[in-house]
Short mmCIF file of C-alpha atoms in Angstrom, two decimals:
data_model
loop_
_atom_site.label_atom_id
_atom_site.label_comp_id
_atom_site.label_asym_id
_atom_site.label_seq_id
_atom_site.Cartn_x
_atom_site.Cartn_y
_atom_site.Cartn_z
CA MET A 260 9.85 1.69 -43.65
CA ARG A 261 11.54 1.67 -40.13
CA ASP A 262 13.78 -1.37 -39.15
CA HIS A 263 12.45 -3.01 -36.14
CA SER A 264 14.52 -6.20 -36.64
CA THR A 265 16.76 -5.19 -33.69
CA HIS A 266 13.89 -4.72 -31.12
CA LYS A 267 14.50 -6.49 -28.01
CA VAL A 268 11.69 -8.54 -26.49
CA GLY A 269 11.63 -9.62 -22.72
CA SER A 270 9.60 -11.45 -20.28
CA ARG A 271 7.61 -9.53 -17.71
CA HIS A 272 10.08 -10.32 -15.00
CA GLU A 273 13.06 -9.79 -17.20
CA VAL A 274 12.22 -6.18 -18.31
CA ILE A 275 11.21 -5.04 -14.71
CA GLY A 276 14.47 -6.47 -13.34
CA ALA A 277 16.66 -4.98 -16.07
CA LEU A 278 15.24 -1.44 -15.67
CA MET A 279 15.41 -1.58 -11.92
CA SER A 280 19.01 -2.63 -11.78
CA ARG A 281 19.87 0.47 -13.84
CA TRP A 282 17.79 2.97 -11.87
CA LEU A 283 19.98 5.02 -9.52
CA PHE A 284 17.97 7.33 -7.33
CA GLU A 285 18.03 9.06 -3.89
CA ARG A 286 14.74 8.95 -1.97
CA ARG A 287 13.48 12.38 -1.04
CA THR A 288 12.04 12.85 2.35
CA GLU A 289 9.66 15.41 4.06
CA VAL A 290 8.36 16.14 7.44
CA VAL A 291 4.58 15.77 7.86
CA PRO A 292 2.20 16.10 10.88
CA VAL A 293 1.77 12.73 12.68
CA ALA A 294 -1.97 13.03 12.33
CA GLN A 295 -1.64 13.19 8.56
CA ALA A 296 0.89 10.34 8.21
CA GLN A 297 -1.44 7.42 7.65
CA GLY A 298 -0.02 5.21 4.95
CA ARG A 299 3.24 6.98 4.60
CA VAL A 300 6.61 5.17 4.89
CA CYS A 301 8.69 6.24 7.93
CA ALA A 302 12.10 7.57 6.73
CA THR A 303 13.98 7.22 9.98
CA THR A 304 13.80 5.17 13.13
CA VAL A 305 11.91 7.15 15.81
CA VAL A 306 12.32 6.70 19.56
CA SER A 307 10.19 7.84 22.31
CA LYS A 308 10.77 11.18 24.05
CA ASN A 309 8.34 10.33 26.91
CA GLN A 310 8.28 7.83 29.70
CA LEU A 311 4.59 6.39 30.20
CA PRO A 312 3.48 6.40 32.76
CA ASN A 313 5.90 8.67 34.33
CA ALA A 314 4.67 7.93 37.88
CA LEU A 315 3.11 5.05 39.58
CA THR A 316 -0.27 4.83 38.18
CA CYS A 317 -3.56 3.11 39.08
CA ASN A 318 -4.96 0.95 36.35
CA MET A 319 -8.60 0.65 37.54
CA ASP A 320 -10.99 2.84 39.51
CA ALA A 321 -10.10 2.15 43.09
CA ILE A 322 -8.97 3.49 46.51
CA ALA A 323 -5.28 3.88 47.02
CA VAL A 324 -3.78 2.35 50.30
CA ARG A 325 -0.40 1.59 51.79
CA PHE A 326 0.43 -2.10 51.55
CA ASP A 327 2.33 -2.06 54.83
CA ASP A 328 -0.95 -1.32 56.56
CA PHE A 329 -2.03 -4.83 55.55
CA ALA A 330 1.12 -6.64 56.68
CA GLN A 331 -0.81 -8.29 59.54
CA GLY A 332 -3.88 -9.08 57.56
CA MET A 333 -7.04 -6.96 57.43
CA PRO A 334 -6.67 -3.95 59.68
CA ASP A 335 -9.33 -2.14 61.70
CA ILE A 336 -10.46 0.65 59.29
CA SER A 337 -12.98 2.22 61.50
CA GLY A 338 -10.76 5.27 62.07
CA TRP A 339 -9.42 5.50 58.57
CA GLU A 340 -9.70 8.97 57.00
CA ARG A 341 -9.47 10.01 53.26
CA GLY A 342 -6.19 11.54 52.54
CA VAL A 343 -4.57 9.94 55.64
CA GLN A 344 -4.93 6.19 55.39
CA TRP A 345 -6.69 6.03 51.94
CA GLN A 346 -7.58 8.12 48.88
CA PHE A 347 -9.57 7.74 45.76
CA ALA A 348 -7.57 6.62 42.73
CA ASN A 349 -8.89 6.35 39.21
CA THR A 350 -7.87 4.60 36.03
CA GLY A 351 -4.87 6.06 34.37
CA ILE A 352 -4.25 8.62 37.01
CA ALA A 353 -1.06 8.82 39.04
CA MET A 354 -1.40 7.18 42.56
CA PRO A 355 -1.75 9.83 45.29
CA GLU A 356 1.60 10.64 46.93
CA GLY A 357 2.61 8.16 49.49
CA PHE A 358 0.29 5.38 48.45
CA ASP A 359 1.40 2.24 46.68
CA THR A 360 -1.36 -0.18 46.19
CA ALA A 361 -4.94 -0.06 44.87
CA ILE A 362 -8.09 -1.89 45.70
CA ALA A 363 -10.96 -1.96 43.28
CA ILE A 364 -13.81 0.29 44.14
CA GLU A 365 -16.21 -2.51 43.82
CA ASN A 366 -14.58 -4.12 46.80
CA VAL A 367 -15.14 -0.85 49.00
CA THR A 368 -17.93 0.68 50.78
CA VAL A 369 -17.50 4.50 51.29
CA SER A 370 -19.43 6.70 53.58
CA GLU A 371 -22.02 9.12 51.96
CA ASP A 372 -19.79 12.11 52.40
CA ASN A 373 -16.80 10.13 50.71
CA GLN A 374 -14.57 10.84 53.75
CA THR A 375 -14.35 7.57 55.55
CA LEU A 376 -14.42 3.77 54.75
CA GLU A 377 -17.19 1.71 55.98
CA ALA A 378 -16.01 -1.72 54.74
CA LEU A 379 -13.37 -3.56 52.72
CA ASP A 380 -14.31 -6.82 51.20
CA CYS A 381 -10.62 -7.87 50.79
CA ALA A 382 -7.11 -7.03 51.43
CA PRO A 383 -4.54 -6.60 48.73
CA ASP A 384 -2.29 -9.74 47.94
CA GLU A 385 0.83 -7.75 47.07
CA ARG A 386 2.39 -4.29 47.16
CA PHE A 387 1.66 -2.39 43.91
CA GLN A 388 -1.39 -4.42 43.16
CA SER A 389 -3.55 -2.88 40.33
CA THR A 390 -1.04 -0.33 39.59
CA SER A 391 1.33 0.18 36.64
CA MET A 392 4.97 1.01 37.31
CA PRO A 393 6.67 4.07 35.73
CA GLY A 394 7.91 3.18 32.27
CA SER A 395 5.71 0.02 32.04
CA THR A 396 4.01 1.26 28.79
CA LEU A 397 6.86 3.25 27.20
CA GLU A 398 10.47 4.22 28.10
CA VAL A 399 12.54 7.11 26.87
CA GLY A 400 14.55 5.95 23.92
CA GLU A 401 12.32 2.91 23.19
CA VAL A 402 11.97 2.47 19.35
CA LEU A 403 8.46 3.49 18.23
CA VAL A 404 8.78 2.98 14.53
CA GLN A 405 11.59 1.57 12.32
CA ALA A 406 12.75 3.15 9.18
CA GLY A 407 10.88 1.71 6.20
CA GLU A 408 7.65 0.77 8.20
CA VAL A 409 4.31 1.94 6.76
CA LEU A 410 2.59 4.12 9.30
CA THR A 411 -0.64 2.54 10.26
CA PRO A 412 -3.19 4.06 12.82
CA THR A 413 -1.55 1.99 15.60
CA LEU A 414 1.96 3.31 14.77
CA ILE A 415 0.60 6.91 14.60
CA ALA A 416 -0.72 6.27 18.11
CA CYS A 417 2.72 5.12 19.23
CA LEU A 418 4.33 8.25 17.73
CA THR A 419 1.87 10.46 19.54
CA MET A 420 2.26 8.59 22.86
CA GLY A 421 6.15 9.10 22.42
CA GLY A 422 5.71 12.76 22.20
CA HIS A 423 5.98 13.40 18.46
CA VAL A 424 3.81 15.64 16.58
CA GLU A 425 5.71 15.57 13.35
CA VAL A 426 7.51 12.59 11.58
CA GLU A 427 9.96 12.31 8.52
CA VAL A 428 8.58 10.21 5.81
CA VAL A 429 9.67 9.12 2.36
CA ALA A 430 8.39 11.70 -0.11
CA ARG A 431 5.82 10.28 -2.48
CA PRO A 432 7.63 9.36 -5.78
CA ARG A 433 6.66 11.77 -8.63
CA VAL A 434 5.33 10.09 -11.65
CA MET A 435 4.56 12.15 -14.87
CA TYR A 436 1.88 10.50 -16.96
CA ILE A 437 2.20 11.47 -20.70
CA PRO A 438 -0.75 10.43 -22.98
CA THR A 439 0.20 10.55 -26.74
CA GLY A 440 -1.88 10.20 -29.94
CA ASN A 441 -3.50 12.29 -32.72
CA GLU A 442 -6.76 10.47 -32.01
CA LEU A 443 -7.19 11.60 -28.36
CA VAL A 444 -9.21 14.42 -27.01
CA PRO A 445 -10.00 15.38 -23.42
CA ALA A 446 -13.36 14.32 -21.99
CA GLU A 447 -14.55 17.95 -21.54
CA ILE A 448 -14.98 18.60 -25.19
CA GLU A 449 -17.68 17.17 -27.43
CA LEU A 450 -16.20 14.04 -29.11
CA PRO A 451 -15.38 14.67 -32.90
CA ARG A 452 -15.96 11.86 -35.41
CA GLY A 453 -13.12 9.48 -35.46
CA LYS A 454 -11.59 10.59 -32.09
CA ASN A 455 -11.24 8.92 -28.79
CA VAL A 456 -11.58 10.12 -25.12
CA GLU A 457 -8.25 10.27 -23.24
CA SER A 458 -9.48 8.17 -20.27
CA ASN A 459 -6.34 6.20 -19.22
CA GLY A 460 -4.78 9.25 -17.56
CA ASN A 461 -7.49 9.57 -14.86
CA MET A 462 -7.37 5.74 -14.32
CA ILE A 463 -3.66 5.61 -14.01
CA CYS A 464 -3.26 8.70 -11.92
CA ALA A 465 -5.88 7.21 -9.54
CA LYS A 466 -3.80 4.06 -9.29
CA LEU A 467 -0.63 5.93 -8.61
CA GLU A 468 -2.44 7.99 -5.82
CA GLN A 469 -3.67 4.52 -4.34
CA TRP A 470 -0.13 3.19 -4.44
CA GLY A 471 1.31 6.17 -2.59
CA ALA A 472 2.82 8.23 -5.50
CA GLU A 473 2.36 11.79 -6.51
CA PRO A 474 1.04 11.77 -10.21
CA ARG A 475 1.10 14.71 -12.67
CA HIS A 476 -1.15 14.34 -15.71
CA HIS A 477 0.44 15.93 -18.71
CA ALA A 478 -1.89 17.24 -21.49
CA ILE A 479 -2.28 15.21 -24.59
CA VAL A 480 0.71 15.19 -26.80
CA PRO A 481 0.18 14.66 -30.55
CA ASP A 482 2.21 12.17 -32.61
CA ASP A 483 4.93 14.75 -33.34
CA PRO A 484 8.52 13.69 -32.50
CA ASP A 485 9.49 17.28 -31.17
CA GLN A 486 6.43 17.63 -28.94
CA ILE A 487 6.96 14.00 -27.56
CA LEU A 488 10.55 14.71 -26.77
CA ALA A 489 9.70 17.99 -25.16
CA ALA A 490 7.01 16.15 -22.96
CA LEU A 491 9.59 13.39 -22.00
CA ARG A 492 12.23 16.17 -21.10
CA GLU A 493 9.58 17.84 -18.91
CA GLY A 494 8.73 14.54 -17.40
CA THR A 495 12.35 13.73 -16.45
CA ALA A 496 13.05 17.27 -15.08
CA TRP A 497 10.28 16.92 -12.50
CA ALA A 498 9.58 13.27 -12.01
CA ASP A 499 11.17 10.33 -10.51
CA ILE A 500 9.33 7.98 -12.90
CA VAL A 501 7.89 8.80 -16.42
CA VAL A 502 5.07 6.87 -17.93
CA ILE A 503 4.26 7.44 -21.64
CA ASN A 504 0.97 5.96 -22.83
CA ALA A 505 0.90 4.68 -26.45
CA GLY A 506 3.52 5.36 -29.19
CA SER A 507 5.87 2.25 -28.31
CA SER A 508 4.41 0.09 -31.16
CA LYS A 509 5.49 -0.05 -34.80
CA GLY A 510 3.03 2.22 -36.60
CA SER A 511 4.15 5.10 -38.72
CA ASP A 512 3.26 7.67 -35.95
CA ASP A 513 4.80 5.67 -33.04
CA TRP A 514 7.93 7.73 -32.18
CA THR A 515 8.52 6.68 -28.56
CA CYS A 516 11.20 4.01 -28.92
CA GLU A 517 12.85 5.86 -31.78
CA LEU A 518 13.20 9.03 -29.74
CA LEU A 519 14.42 7.18 -26.62
CA GLU A 520 17.16 5.30 -28.64
CA ARG A 521 18.41 8.56 -29.87
CA GLU A 522 18.15 10.57 -26.67
CA GLY A 523 18.61 7.82 -23.98
CA GLU A 524 18.66 4.10 -23.81
CA VAL A 525 16.04 1.52 -24.61
CA LEU A 526 16.46 -1.79 -22.61
CA PHE A 527 13.53 -3.43 -24.04
CA HIS A 528 11.13 -2.57 -26.84
CA GLU A 529 8.41 -5.25 -26.12
CA VAL A 530 7.23 -7.77 -23.61
CA SER A 531 6.37 -11.37 -24.54
CA GLN A 532 2.87 -10.99 -22.93
CA GLY A 533 -0.43 -9.63 -23.91
CA PRO A 534 -2.53 -7.52 -23.70
CA GLY A 535 -0.01 -4.92 -23.72
CA ARG A 536 2.85 -6.49 -25.71
CA HIS A 537 4.00 -3.12 -26.96
CA CYS A 538 5.43 -1.73 -23.79
CA SER A 539 8.92 -0.20 -23.72
CA PHE A 540 11.46 0.14 -20.94
CA SER A 541 14.02 2.97 -21.23
CA LEU A 542 16.43 5.30 -19.32
CA LEU A 543 16.32 8.97 -20.10
CA ASP A 544 18.31 11.54 -18.04
CA GLN A 545 18.91 8.66 -15.44
CA LYS A 546 15.15 8.35 -15.10
CA PRO A 547 13.04 5.22 -15.94
CA VAL A 548 10.57 5.81 -18.77
CA ILE A 549 7.99 3.12 -18.98
CA GLY A 550 5.93 3.11 -22.17
CA ILE A 551 2.56 1.34 -21.63
CA SER A 552 -0.08 0.04 -23.88
CA GLY A 553 -2.54 2.44 -25.37
CA PRO A 554 -5.85 0.48 -25.39
CA PRO A 555 -7.53 0.96 -21.94
CA LEU A 556 -7.68 -2.80 -21.00
CA GLY A 557 -3.92 -3.15 -21.93
CA ALA A 558 -3.16 0.15 -20.25
CA GLU A 559 -4.64 -0.97 -17.00
CA PHE A 560 -2.81 -4.40 -17.01
CA THR A 561 0.51 -2.91 -17.95
CA THR A 562 0.26 -0.15 -15.42
CA ASP A 563 -0.30 -2.69 -12.77
CA PHE A 564 2.50 -4.92 -14.13
CA PHE A 565 5.19 -2.50 -14.91
CA VAL A 566 4.68 0.80 -13.03
CA LYS A 567 3.62 -0.23 -9.43
CA PRO A 568 6.91 -2.22 -8.78
CA PHE A 569 8.81 1.05 -9.45
CA VAL A 570 6.50 2.99 -7.05
CA ASP A 571 7.12 0.33 -4.37
CA LEU A 572 10.76 0.29 -4.87
CA TYR A 573 11.08 4.03 -4.48
CA LEU A 574 9.07 3.86 -1.32
CA GLY A 575 11.41 1.23 0.08
CA ALA A 576 8.86 -1.60 0.00
CA ALA A 577 9.83 -5.00 -1.46
CA ALA A 578 9.15 -4.71 -5.13
CA ASP A 579 7.51 -8.10 -5.19
CA TYR A 580 5.33 -9.26 -7.98
CA PRO A 581 1.66 -9.68 -6.94
CA PRO A 582 0.89 -12.31 -4.40
CA THR A 583 0.08 -15.65 -6.18
CA VAL A 584 -2.09 -18.48 -4.83
CA MET A 585 -2.93 -21.96 -6.20
CA ALA A 586 -6.59 -22.21 -6.85
CA VAL A 587 -8.94 -24.94 -8.10
CA MET A 588 -10.35 -23.80 -11.49
CA LEU A 589 -14.13 -24.05 -11.77
CA ASP A 590 -14.01 -23.75 -15.58
CA ASP A 591 -12.18 -25.30 -18.63
CA CYS A 592 -9.66 -23.11 -20.49
CA PRO A 593 -7.99 -25.06 -23.37
CA SER A 594 -4.88 -23.41 -24.90
CA SER A 595 -2.02 -24.19 -27.04
CA PRO A 596 1.63 -23.21 -27.24
CA ARG A 597 1.94 -19.67 -28.77
CA PRO A 598 4.55 -16.94 -29.34
CA MET A 599 3.73 -15.08 -26.13
CA SER A 600 1.98 -15.51 -22.72
CA PHE A 601 -1.54 -14.13 -22.33
CA VAL A 602 -3.34 -12.62 -19.34
CA ARG A 603 -6.88 -13.45 -18.45
CA ARG A 604 -9.01 -11.56 -15.95
CA ALA A 605 -10.32 -13.91 -13.23
CA VAL A 606 -12.64 -14.13 -10.25
CA LEU A 607 -11.03 -15.50 -7.10
CA ARG A 608 -13.12 -16.77 -4.24
CA ARG A 609 -12.91 -19.17 -1.19
CA ASP A 610 -15.16 -22.14 -0.86
CA GLU A 611 -16.69 -23.58 2.35
CA ASP A 612 -13.44 -25.18 3.35
CA ASP A 613 -11.56 -21.88 2.80
CA GLN A 614 -9.84 -23.23 -0.32
CA PHE A 615 -9.13 -20.96 -3.05
CA VAL A 616 -11.30 -21.46 -6.29
CA ALA A 617 -11.24 -19.31 -9.56
CA TRP A 618 -12.58 -18.99 -12.93
CA VAL A 619 -12.19 -16.69 -15.95
CA HIS A 620 -14.20 -13.60 -15.79
CA GLN A 621 -16.75 -13.43 -18.68
CA ALA A 622 -17.45 -10.05 -19.90
CA ASP A 623 -21.07 -8.96 -20.18
CA PRO A 624 -21.59 -7.93 -23.81
CA ASP A 625 -23.89 -5.14 -22.68
CA GLU A 626 -21.22 -3.56 -20.46
CA PRO A 627 -18.08 -1.51 -21.35
CA VAL A 628 -15.24 -3.81 -22.02
CA LEU A 629 -13.03 -2.18 -19.30
CA LYS A 630 -15.64 -2.60 -16.62
CA GLY A 631 -14.87 -6.32 -16.35
CA SER A 632 -11.61 -5.33 -14.88
CA ASN A 633 -13.28 -3.81 -12.04
CA GLN A 634 -15.29 -6.94 -11.35
CA ALA A 635 -12.31 -9.33 -11.61
CA ASN A 636 -10.16 -9.40 -8.46
CA ALA A 637 -7.45 -11.60 -9.92
CA LEU A 638 -5.45 -12.30 -12.97
CA ILE A 639 -4.23 -15.59 -14.61
CA VAL A 640 -1.12 -15.64 -16.77
CA VAL A 641 -1.50 -18.44 -19.42
CA ASP A 642 2.27 -19.19 -20.16
CA LYS A 643 3.12 -19.27 -23.86
CA ASP A 644 3.96 -22.98 -23.47
CA SER A 645 0.84 -23.77 -21.54
CA TYR A 646 -2.05 -26.01 -22.67
CA GLY A 647 -4.45 -24.24 -20.16
CA TRP A 648 -6.40 -26.11 -17.67
CA GLU A 649 -9.44 -28.26 -17.17
CA ARG A 650 -12.14 -27.88 -14.46
CA GLY A 651 -10.73 -29.10 -11.13
CA ASP A 652 -7.12 -28.41 -12.06
CA ARG A 653 -5.14 -26.30 -9.55
CA TYR A 654 -3.43 -23.31 -11.39
CA PRO A 655 -1.57 -20.22 -10.10
CA VAL A 656 -3.67 -17.14 -9.82
CA GLU A 657 -2.34 -13.61 -9.07
CA LEU A 658 -4.24 -11.26 -6.73
CA ARG A 659 -4.98 -7.83 -7.75
CA TYR A 660 -4.26 -4.61 -5.62
CA PRO A 661 -5.31 -4.17 -2.95
CA TYR A 662 -4.20 -7.67 -2.05
CA THR A 663 -6.95 -8.71 0.24
CA LEU A 664 -8.40 -12.04 1.20
CA PRO A 665 -11.03 -12.91 -1.47
CA PRO A 666 -14.71 -13.34 -0.29
CA ARG A 667 -16.41 -16.62 0.06
CA LEU A 668 -18.61 -18.04 -2.75
#
């Protein structure tokens, strides 16, 4: 029987902080087309190569005139000719050479042959009226995007206006996902008796892509120490972060912690929270190795809790814990002190006064257990020392990614 008496247990915040503080890494960068940079993190501060506009520009459909011709008020326009005293000027187009002021086309009557003016309803009030000065939109050297900013459609437009067709971005962190267990089989084969489908991988890799990482889904590794170690070494050779699923518990076939203690360093063997208590946090070849819970519900929680912060940190974003709001609880949830905290799936909404309200999600017994996680847009951590809550109490509720404003009731 293995000795687990020295296994170290930490709180959720404690285990993340400890592993992050030991993770030494250099962010890779890559150059991508600006048109394909949506959602990427800009690696350097980018400045404009262009001046926009680069000439005096008309900002409406108008005629161009010289303001000096109006110095004594409305002039006699009966002899004005197109190209001499006036010219057409359109929105966003450089003003014709020699003209400095625009009059909206709605205030002008032009002859049928478009060569002479028949009437002007008003005179301009000032020189350069209805025009944009050179550089009024953008100057050469003006900062378009700061290093570390996430590139949005608006910032992509700024880069394009500034004359950039490519941009240097932070490379997506590579994350190796390793499923372990003799009981697992891939979905494409007929399910043998007593076996289970390896479904966590597709779920977790989809999460990683959503968060901005580059996942690699390793083939199923049986509960064999040599094969597990080989997969871990493969992971640390390629990835920035390694996620190993299952094998961190205390069963006779759970080898993850033992191998990592021998080959690397295990910072924590467990967390004081469930579902997903049996998660491990280690360093191997200077890379973080996060062992997450095997059952699908625990795997989903623990991937959100323990893997996303490392993806965020690599990308340069603040590795904050999920946003938390105080919500009025619409149900009763009695509890009592226990050895560990517990996570409940919840539904978060806004009432008619835009106040947050929440309740524990009740699973439909006729639906798959995991499906409730898709319907729950929030989580409630019931602390180990908590007595729960009563209807009407205000209680902290965590938003789930993506962190969007919840809908109304």
